CSV table of C-alpha atoms and ligand atoms in Angstrom, one decimal:
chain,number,residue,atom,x,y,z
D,1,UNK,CA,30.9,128.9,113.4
D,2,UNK,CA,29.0,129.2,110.4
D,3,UNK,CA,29.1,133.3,111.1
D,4,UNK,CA,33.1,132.9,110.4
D,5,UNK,CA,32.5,131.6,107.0
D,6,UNK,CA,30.3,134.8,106.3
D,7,UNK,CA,33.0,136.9,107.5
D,8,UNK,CA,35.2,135.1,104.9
D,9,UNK,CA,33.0,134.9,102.4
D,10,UNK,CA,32.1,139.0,102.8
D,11,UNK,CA,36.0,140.1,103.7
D,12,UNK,CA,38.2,137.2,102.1
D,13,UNK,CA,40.2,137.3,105.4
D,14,UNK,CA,40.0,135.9,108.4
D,15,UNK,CA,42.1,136.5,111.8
D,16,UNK,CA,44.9,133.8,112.5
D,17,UNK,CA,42.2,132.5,115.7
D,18,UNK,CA,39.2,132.8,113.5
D,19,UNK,CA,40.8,130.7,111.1
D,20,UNK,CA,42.0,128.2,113.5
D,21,UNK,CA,38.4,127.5,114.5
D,22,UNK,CA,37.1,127.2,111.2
D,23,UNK,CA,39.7,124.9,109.7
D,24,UNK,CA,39.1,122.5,113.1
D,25,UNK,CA,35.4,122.8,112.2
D,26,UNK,CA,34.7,119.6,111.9
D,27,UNK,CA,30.5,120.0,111.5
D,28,UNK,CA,27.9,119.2,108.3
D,29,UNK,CA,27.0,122.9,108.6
D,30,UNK,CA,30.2,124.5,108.2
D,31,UNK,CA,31.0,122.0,105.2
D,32,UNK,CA,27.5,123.0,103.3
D,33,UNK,CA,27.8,126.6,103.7
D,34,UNK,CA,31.5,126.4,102.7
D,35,UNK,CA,30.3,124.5,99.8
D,36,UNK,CA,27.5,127.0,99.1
D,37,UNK,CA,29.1,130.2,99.5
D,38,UNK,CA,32.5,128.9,97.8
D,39,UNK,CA,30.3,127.8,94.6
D,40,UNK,CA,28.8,130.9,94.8
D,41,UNK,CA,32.2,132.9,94.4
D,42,UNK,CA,33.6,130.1,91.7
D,43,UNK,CA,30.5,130.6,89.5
D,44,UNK,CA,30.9,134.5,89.5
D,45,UNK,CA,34.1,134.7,88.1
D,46,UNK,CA,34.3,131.3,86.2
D,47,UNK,CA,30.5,130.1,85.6
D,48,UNK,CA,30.4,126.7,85.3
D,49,UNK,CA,33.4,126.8,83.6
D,50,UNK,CA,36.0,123.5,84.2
D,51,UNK,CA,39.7,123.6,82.9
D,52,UNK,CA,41.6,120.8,81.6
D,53,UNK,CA,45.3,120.6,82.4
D,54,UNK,CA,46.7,118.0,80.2
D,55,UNK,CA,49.2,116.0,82.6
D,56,UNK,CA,52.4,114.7,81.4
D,57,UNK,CA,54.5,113.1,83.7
D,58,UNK,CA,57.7,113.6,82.1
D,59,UNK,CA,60.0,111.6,83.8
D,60,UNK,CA,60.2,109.5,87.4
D,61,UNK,CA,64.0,110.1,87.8
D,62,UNK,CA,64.6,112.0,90.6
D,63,UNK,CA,67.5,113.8,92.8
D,64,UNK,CA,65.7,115.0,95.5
D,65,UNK,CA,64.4,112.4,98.5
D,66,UNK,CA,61.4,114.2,100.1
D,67,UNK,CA,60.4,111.8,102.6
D,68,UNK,CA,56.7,111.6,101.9
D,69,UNK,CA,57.0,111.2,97.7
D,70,UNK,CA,57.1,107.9,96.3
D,71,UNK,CA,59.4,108.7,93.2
D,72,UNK,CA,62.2,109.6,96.2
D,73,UNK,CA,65.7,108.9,95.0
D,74,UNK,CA,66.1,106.4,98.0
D,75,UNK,CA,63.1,104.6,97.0
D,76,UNK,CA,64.9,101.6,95.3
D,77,UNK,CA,62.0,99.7,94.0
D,78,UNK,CA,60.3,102.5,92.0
D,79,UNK,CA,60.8,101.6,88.6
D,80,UNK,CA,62.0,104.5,87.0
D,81,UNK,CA,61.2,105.6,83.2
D,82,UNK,CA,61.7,109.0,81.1
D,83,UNK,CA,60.0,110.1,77.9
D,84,UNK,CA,61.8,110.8,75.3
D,85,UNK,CA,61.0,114.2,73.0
D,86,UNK,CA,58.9,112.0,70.2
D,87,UNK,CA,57.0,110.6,73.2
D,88,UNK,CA,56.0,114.2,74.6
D,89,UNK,CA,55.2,115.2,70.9
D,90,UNK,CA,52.6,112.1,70.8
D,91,UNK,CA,50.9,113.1,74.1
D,92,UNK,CA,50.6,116.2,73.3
D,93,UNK,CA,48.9,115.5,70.0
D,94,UNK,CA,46.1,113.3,71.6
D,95,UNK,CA,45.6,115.7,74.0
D,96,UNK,CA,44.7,118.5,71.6
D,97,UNK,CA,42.6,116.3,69.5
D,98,UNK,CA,41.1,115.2,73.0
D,99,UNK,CA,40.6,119.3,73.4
D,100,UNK,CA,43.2,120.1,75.8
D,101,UNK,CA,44.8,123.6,75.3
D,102,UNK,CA,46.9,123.3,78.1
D,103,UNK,CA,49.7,121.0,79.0
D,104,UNK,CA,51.5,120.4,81.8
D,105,UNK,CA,55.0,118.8,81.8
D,106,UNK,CA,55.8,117.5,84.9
D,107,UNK,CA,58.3,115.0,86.8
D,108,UNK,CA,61.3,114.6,89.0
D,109,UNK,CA,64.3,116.2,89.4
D,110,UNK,CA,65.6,114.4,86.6
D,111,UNK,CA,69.2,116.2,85.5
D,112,UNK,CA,68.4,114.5,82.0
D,113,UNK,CA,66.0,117.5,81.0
D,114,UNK,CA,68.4,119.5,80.9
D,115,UNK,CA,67.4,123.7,79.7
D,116,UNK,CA,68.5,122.5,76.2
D,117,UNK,CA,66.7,119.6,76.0
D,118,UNK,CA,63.7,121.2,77.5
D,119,UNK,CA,63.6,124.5,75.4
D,120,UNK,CA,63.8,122.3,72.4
D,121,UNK,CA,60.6,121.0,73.8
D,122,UNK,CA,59.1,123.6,74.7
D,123,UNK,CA,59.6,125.9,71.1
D,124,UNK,CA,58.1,122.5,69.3
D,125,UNK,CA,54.8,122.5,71.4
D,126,UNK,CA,54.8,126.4,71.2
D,127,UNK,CA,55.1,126.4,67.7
D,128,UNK,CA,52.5,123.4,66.6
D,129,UNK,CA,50.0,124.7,69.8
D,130,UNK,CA,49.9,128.8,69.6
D,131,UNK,CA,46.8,128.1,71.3
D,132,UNK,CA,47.8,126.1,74.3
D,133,UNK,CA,49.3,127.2,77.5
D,134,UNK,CA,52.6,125.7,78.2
D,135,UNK,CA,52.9,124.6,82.0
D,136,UNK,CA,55.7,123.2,83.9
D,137,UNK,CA,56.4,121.8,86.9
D,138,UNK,CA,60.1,119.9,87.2
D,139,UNK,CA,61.0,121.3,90.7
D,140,UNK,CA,63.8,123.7,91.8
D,141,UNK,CA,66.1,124.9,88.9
D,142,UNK,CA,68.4,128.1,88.5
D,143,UNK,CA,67.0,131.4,87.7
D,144,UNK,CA,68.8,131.4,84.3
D,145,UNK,CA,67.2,127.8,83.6
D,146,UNK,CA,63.7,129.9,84.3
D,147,UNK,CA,64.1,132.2,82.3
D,148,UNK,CA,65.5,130.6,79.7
D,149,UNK,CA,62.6,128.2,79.3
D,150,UNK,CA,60.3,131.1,79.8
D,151,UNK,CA,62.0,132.3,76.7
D,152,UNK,CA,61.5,129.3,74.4
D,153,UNK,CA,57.4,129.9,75.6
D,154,UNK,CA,56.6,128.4,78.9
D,155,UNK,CA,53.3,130.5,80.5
D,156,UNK,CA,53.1,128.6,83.6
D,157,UNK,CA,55.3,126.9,86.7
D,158,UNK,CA,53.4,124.8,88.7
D,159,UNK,CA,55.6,124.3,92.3
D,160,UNK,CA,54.3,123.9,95.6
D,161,UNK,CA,56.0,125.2,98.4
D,162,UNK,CA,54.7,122.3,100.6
D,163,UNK,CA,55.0,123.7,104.0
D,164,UNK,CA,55.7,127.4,104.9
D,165,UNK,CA,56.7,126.4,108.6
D,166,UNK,CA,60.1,125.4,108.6
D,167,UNK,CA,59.9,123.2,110.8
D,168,UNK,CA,57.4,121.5,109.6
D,169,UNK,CA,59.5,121.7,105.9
D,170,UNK,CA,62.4,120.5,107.7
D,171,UNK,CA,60.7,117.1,109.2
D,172,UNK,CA,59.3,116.8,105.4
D,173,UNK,CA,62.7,117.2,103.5
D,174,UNK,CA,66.6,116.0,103.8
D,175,UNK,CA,68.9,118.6,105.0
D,176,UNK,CA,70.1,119.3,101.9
D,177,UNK,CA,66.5,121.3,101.0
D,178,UNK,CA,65.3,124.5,101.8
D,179,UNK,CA,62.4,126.3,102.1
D,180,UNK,CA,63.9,129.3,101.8
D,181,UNK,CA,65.4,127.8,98.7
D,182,UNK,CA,61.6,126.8,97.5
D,183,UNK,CA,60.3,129.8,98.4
D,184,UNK,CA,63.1,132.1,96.1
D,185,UNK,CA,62.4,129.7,93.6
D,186,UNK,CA,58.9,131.1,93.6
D,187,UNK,CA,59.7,134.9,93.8
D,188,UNK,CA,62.2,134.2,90.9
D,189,UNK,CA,59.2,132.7,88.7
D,190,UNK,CA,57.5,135.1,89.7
D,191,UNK,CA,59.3,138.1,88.4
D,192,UNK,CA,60.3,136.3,85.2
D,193,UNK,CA,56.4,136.5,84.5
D,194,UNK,CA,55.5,133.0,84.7
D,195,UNK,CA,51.5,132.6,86.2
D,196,UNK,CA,52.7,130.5,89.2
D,197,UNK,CA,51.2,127.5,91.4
D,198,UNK,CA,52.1,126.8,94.7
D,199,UNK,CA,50.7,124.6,97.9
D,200,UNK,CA,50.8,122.1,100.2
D,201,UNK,CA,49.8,118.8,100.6
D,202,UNK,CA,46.5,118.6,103.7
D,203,UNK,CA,47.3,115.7,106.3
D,204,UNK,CA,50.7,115.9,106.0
D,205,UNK,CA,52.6,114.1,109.3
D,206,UNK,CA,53.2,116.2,112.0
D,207,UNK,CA,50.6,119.0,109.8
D,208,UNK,CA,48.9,121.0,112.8
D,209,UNK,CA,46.2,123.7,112.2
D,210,UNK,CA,49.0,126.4,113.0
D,211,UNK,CA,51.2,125.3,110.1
D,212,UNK,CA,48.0,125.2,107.4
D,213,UNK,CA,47.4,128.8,108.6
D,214,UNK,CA,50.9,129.6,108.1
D,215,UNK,CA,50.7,128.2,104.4
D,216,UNK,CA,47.7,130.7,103.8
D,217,UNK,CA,49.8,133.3,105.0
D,218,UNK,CA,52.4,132.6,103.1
D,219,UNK,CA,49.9,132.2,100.2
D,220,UNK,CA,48.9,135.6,100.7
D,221,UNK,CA,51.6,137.0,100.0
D,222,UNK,CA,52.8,135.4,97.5
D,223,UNK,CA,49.2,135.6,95.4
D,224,UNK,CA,49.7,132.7,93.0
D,225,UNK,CA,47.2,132.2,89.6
D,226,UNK,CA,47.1,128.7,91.1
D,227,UNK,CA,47.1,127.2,94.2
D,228,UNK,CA,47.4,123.0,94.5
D,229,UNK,CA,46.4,121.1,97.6
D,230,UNK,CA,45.4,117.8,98.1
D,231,UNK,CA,45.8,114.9,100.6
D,232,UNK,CA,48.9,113.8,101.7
D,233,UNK,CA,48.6,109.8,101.1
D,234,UNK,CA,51.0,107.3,102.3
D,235,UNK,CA,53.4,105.7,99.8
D,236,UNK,CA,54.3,101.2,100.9
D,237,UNK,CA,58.2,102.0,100.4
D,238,UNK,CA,58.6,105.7,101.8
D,239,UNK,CA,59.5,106.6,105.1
D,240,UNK,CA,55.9,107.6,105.6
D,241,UNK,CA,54.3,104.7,104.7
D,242,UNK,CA,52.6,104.2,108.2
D,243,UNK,CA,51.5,107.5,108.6
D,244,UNK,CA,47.8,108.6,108.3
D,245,UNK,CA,46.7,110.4,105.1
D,246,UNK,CA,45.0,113.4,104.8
D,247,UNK,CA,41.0,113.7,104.9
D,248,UNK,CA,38.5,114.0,102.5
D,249,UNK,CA,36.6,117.1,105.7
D,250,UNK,CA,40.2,118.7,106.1
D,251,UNK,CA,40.6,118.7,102.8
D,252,UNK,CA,37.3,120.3,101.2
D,253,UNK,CA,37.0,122.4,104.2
D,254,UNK,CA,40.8,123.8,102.8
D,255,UNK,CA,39.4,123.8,99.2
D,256,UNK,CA,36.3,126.4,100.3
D,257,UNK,CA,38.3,128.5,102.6
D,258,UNK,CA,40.4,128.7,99.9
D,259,UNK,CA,38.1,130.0,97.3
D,260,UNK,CA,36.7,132.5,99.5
D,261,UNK,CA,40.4,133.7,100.6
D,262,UNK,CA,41.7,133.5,96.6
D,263,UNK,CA,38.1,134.6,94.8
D,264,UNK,CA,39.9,134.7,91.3
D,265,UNK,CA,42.2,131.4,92.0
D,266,UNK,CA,42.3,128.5,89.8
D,267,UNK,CA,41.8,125.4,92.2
D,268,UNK,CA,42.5,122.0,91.0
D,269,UNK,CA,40.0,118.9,91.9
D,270,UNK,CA,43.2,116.8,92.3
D,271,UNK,CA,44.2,113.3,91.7
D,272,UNK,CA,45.2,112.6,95.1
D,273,UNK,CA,41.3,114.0,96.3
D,274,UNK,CA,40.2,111.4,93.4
D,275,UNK,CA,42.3,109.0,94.8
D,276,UNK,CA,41.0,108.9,98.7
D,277,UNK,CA,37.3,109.1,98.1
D,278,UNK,CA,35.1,107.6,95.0
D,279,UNK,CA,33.5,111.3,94.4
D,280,UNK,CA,36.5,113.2,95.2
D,281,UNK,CA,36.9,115.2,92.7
D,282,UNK,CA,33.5,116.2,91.8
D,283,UNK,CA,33.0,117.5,95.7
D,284,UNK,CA,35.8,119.3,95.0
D,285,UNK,CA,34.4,121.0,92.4
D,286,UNK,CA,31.2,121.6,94.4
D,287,UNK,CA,33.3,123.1,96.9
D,288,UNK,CA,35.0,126.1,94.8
D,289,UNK,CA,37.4,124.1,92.6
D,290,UNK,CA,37.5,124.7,89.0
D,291,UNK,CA,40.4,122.5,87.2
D,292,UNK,CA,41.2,119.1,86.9
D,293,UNK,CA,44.5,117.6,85.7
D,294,UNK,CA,43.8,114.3,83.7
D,295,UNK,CA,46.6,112.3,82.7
D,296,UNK,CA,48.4,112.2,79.0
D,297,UNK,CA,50.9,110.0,79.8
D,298,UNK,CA,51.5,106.7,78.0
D,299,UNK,CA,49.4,104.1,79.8
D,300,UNK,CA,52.7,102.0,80.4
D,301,UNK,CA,54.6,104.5,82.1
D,302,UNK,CA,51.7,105.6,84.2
D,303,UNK,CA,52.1,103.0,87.1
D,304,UNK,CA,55.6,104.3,87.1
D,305,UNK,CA,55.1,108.0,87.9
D,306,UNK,CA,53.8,106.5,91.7
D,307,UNK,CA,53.9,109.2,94.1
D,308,UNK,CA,51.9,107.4,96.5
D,309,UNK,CA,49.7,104.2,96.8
D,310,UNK,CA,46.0,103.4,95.0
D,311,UNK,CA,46.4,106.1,92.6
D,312,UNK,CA,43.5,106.2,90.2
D,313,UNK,CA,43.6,106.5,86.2
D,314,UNK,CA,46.9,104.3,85.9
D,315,UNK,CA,45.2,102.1,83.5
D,316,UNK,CA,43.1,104.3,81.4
D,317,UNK,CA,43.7,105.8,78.3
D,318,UNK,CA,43.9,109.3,77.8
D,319,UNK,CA,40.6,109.2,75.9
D,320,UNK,CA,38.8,107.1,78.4
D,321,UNK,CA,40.0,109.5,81.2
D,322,UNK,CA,38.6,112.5,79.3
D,323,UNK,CA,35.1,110.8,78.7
D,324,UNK,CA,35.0,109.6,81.8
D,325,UNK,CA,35.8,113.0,83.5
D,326,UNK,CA,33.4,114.5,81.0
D,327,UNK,CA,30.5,113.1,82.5
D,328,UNK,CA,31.7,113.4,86.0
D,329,UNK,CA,32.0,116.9,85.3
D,330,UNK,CA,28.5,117.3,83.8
D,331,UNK,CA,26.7,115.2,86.1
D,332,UNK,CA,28.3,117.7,89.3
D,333,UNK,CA,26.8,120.5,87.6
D,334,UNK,CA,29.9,121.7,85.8
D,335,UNK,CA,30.9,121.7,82.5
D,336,UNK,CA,34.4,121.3,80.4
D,337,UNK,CA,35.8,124.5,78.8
D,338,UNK,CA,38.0,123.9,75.9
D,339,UNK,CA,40.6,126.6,76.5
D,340,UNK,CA,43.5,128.0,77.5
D,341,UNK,CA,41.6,128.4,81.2
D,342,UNK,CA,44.0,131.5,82.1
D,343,UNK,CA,43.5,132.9,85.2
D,344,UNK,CA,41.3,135.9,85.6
D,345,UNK,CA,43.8,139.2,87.2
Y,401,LIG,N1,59.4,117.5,91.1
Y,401,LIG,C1,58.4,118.5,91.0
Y,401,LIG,C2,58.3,119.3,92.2
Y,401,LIG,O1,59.0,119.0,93.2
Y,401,LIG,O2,57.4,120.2,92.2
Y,401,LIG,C3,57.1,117.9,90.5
Y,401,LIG,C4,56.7,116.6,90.9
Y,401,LIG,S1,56.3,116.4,92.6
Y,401,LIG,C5,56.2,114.7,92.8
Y,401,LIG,C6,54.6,116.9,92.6
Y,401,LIG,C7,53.8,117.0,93.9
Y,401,LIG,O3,53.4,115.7,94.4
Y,401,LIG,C8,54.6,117.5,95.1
Y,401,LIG,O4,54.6,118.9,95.1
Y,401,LIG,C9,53.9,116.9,96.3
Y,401,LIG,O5,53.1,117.9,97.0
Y,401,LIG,C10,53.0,115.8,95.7
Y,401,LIG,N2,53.2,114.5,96.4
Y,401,LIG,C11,54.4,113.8,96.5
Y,401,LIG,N3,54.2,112.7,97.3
Y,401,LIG,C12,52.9,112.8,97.7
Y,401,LIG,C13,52.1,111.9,98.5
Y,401,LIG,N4,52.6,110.8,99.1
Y,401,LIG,N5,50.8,112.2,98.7
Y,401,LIG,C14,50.3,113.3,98.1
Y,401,LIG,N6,51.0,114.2,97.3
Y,401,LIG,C15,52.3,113.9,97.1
Y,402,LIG,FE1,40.5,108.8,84.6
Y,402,LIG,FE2,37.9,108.7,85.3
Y,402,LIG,S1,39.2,110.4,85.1
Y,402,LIG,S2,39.2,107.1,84.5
């Protein structure tokens, strides 16, 4: 098996079966070459470069009731908060003293952030930040709402298309969603020029090797800057909440075939990879990731924005988080890069 991850690693493609077998790999030799040949292609293009995303989770209103997400608009015991613009300003201001230079507005499908509202945001951190990218990731809007936040200075849309089967979408999602809705949303970024982030969560229910290939596929074509995975884990009050999560194997074996599919790609460490295993993130980083999303948001609104159970850093200041990353960072054999962290065409 390890002769596939050669192939990949010399070709970036594989052949739907070849892929098959590799992603059910389940062995300590496919893992370490993966890792090996995956850190290999990370370091070329980005050293040991790490990028900070500066996450703040605007708002755990929601419309939409995706049956895996714990901020679901059936989910009546989330407790539900917003910030207001002054609190955004404040976040962003610690973060750029903490040496973020991106930040990345994100939250539910809250009909409060309206374009207004959220251009007005968005010309105030462009204007104090000319050096910071401007990322967002509020879910499905109009093309007109794109663009016009594009417009007031948004670089980056962060939305992942969760499952390119639509089958498999459809036993994620109420009726009233669409992939092929998600997926236009994507084209339409897209063209308006936004760098764009997509993917899926690994270990989703009902997830078979078939529909992860079909995400890569779909992936392929549509060539994101960014591409977000990480393990789908169970939220108590969701209609999931007795499902299995996704693993910590599937999940770095995703990461490496990942970064030898998408050489250029920049590959989160994510929270939810924090989140099932102690040393998550770091062997994410060991296996071709290079960013890592710490969280801005005001430590009292933190437990709020609960998309599913145990998540880590709800009780740590932003400062604390970035120290504490820091060395984590450092002692994987990476280091922090205090920049914009666009990704290499
Ligand atoms: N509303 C925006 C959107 O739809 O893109 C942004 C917020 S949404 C909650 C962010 C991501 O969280 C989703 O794309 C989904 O993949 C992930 N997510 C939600 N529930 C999760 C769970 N139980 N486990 C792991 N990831 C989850
Ligand atoms: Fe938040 Fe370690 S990254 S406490």
């Amino acid at each position: 098996m390890t002769e596939l991850v050669e192939k990949l690693y010399r070709t970036s493609d594989l052949t739907d079966g070849e892929l098959k077998a590799l992603i059910e790999a389940d062995s300590e030799d496919v893992a370490e070459l993966l890792r090996r040949r995956a850190d290999e292609v990370r370091r070329l293009h980005y050293g040991k470069k790490v990028f900070l995303r500066g996450l703040i989770e605007v708002s755990s209103y929601c419309k939409n009731d995706c049956l895996y997400c714990g901020i679901r608009r059936s989910n009546r015991d989330a407790d539900r908060y917003r910030l207001t613009r002054e609190q955004i300003m404040l976040c962003a201001e610690s973060g750029y003293e903490l040496g973020f230079r991106t930040f990345v507005m994100q939250g539910g499908e809250d009909s409060f952030f309206t374009d207004d509202f959220m251009c007005g945001v968005i010309a105030e951190l462009r204007e104090k930040y000319p050096d910071c990218a401007i990322t967002l990731s509020l879910g499905e809007r109009s093309y007109d709402s794109y663009k016009r936040m594009k417009a007031a200075g948004a670089d980056r849309y962060l939305l992942r298309h969760e499952a390119a089967d639509g089958e498999l979408y459809a036993s994620l999602h109420p009726s009233e969603m669409s992939l092929a809705h998600r997926k236009q949303c994507l084209y339409d970024l897209r063209s308006l020029g936004y760098q764009v982030g997509a993917g899926f969560m690994v270990g989703a229910p009902r997830q078979t090797t078939d529909h992860l290939i079909a995400d890569l596929r779909f992936l392929q074509e549509l060539k994101p800057q960014m591409i977000g995975i990480g393990p789908f884990v169970p939220h108590h009050s969701t209609p999931f909440a007795d499902e299995k999560g996704g693993t910590l194997a599937l999940t770095l074996r995703l990461l490496g075939i990942l970064r030898l599919m998408f050489p250029r790609v920049l590959l989160p460490a994510t929270t939810a990879l924090g989140t099932i295993a102690p040393n998550g993130r770091e062997l994410g980083l060991q296996t071709g990731c290079n960013v890592v999303m710490p969280n801005l948001s005001p430590v009292d609104v933190r437990k709020k924005y609960e998309l599913y159970d145990n998540k880590i850093c709800t009780g740590e200041e932003a400062a604390e988080c970035r120290t504490c990353l820091q060395r984590r960072i450092e002692a994987a054999g990476y280091e922090v890069a205090v920049e914009r962290g666009d990704c290499i065409e």
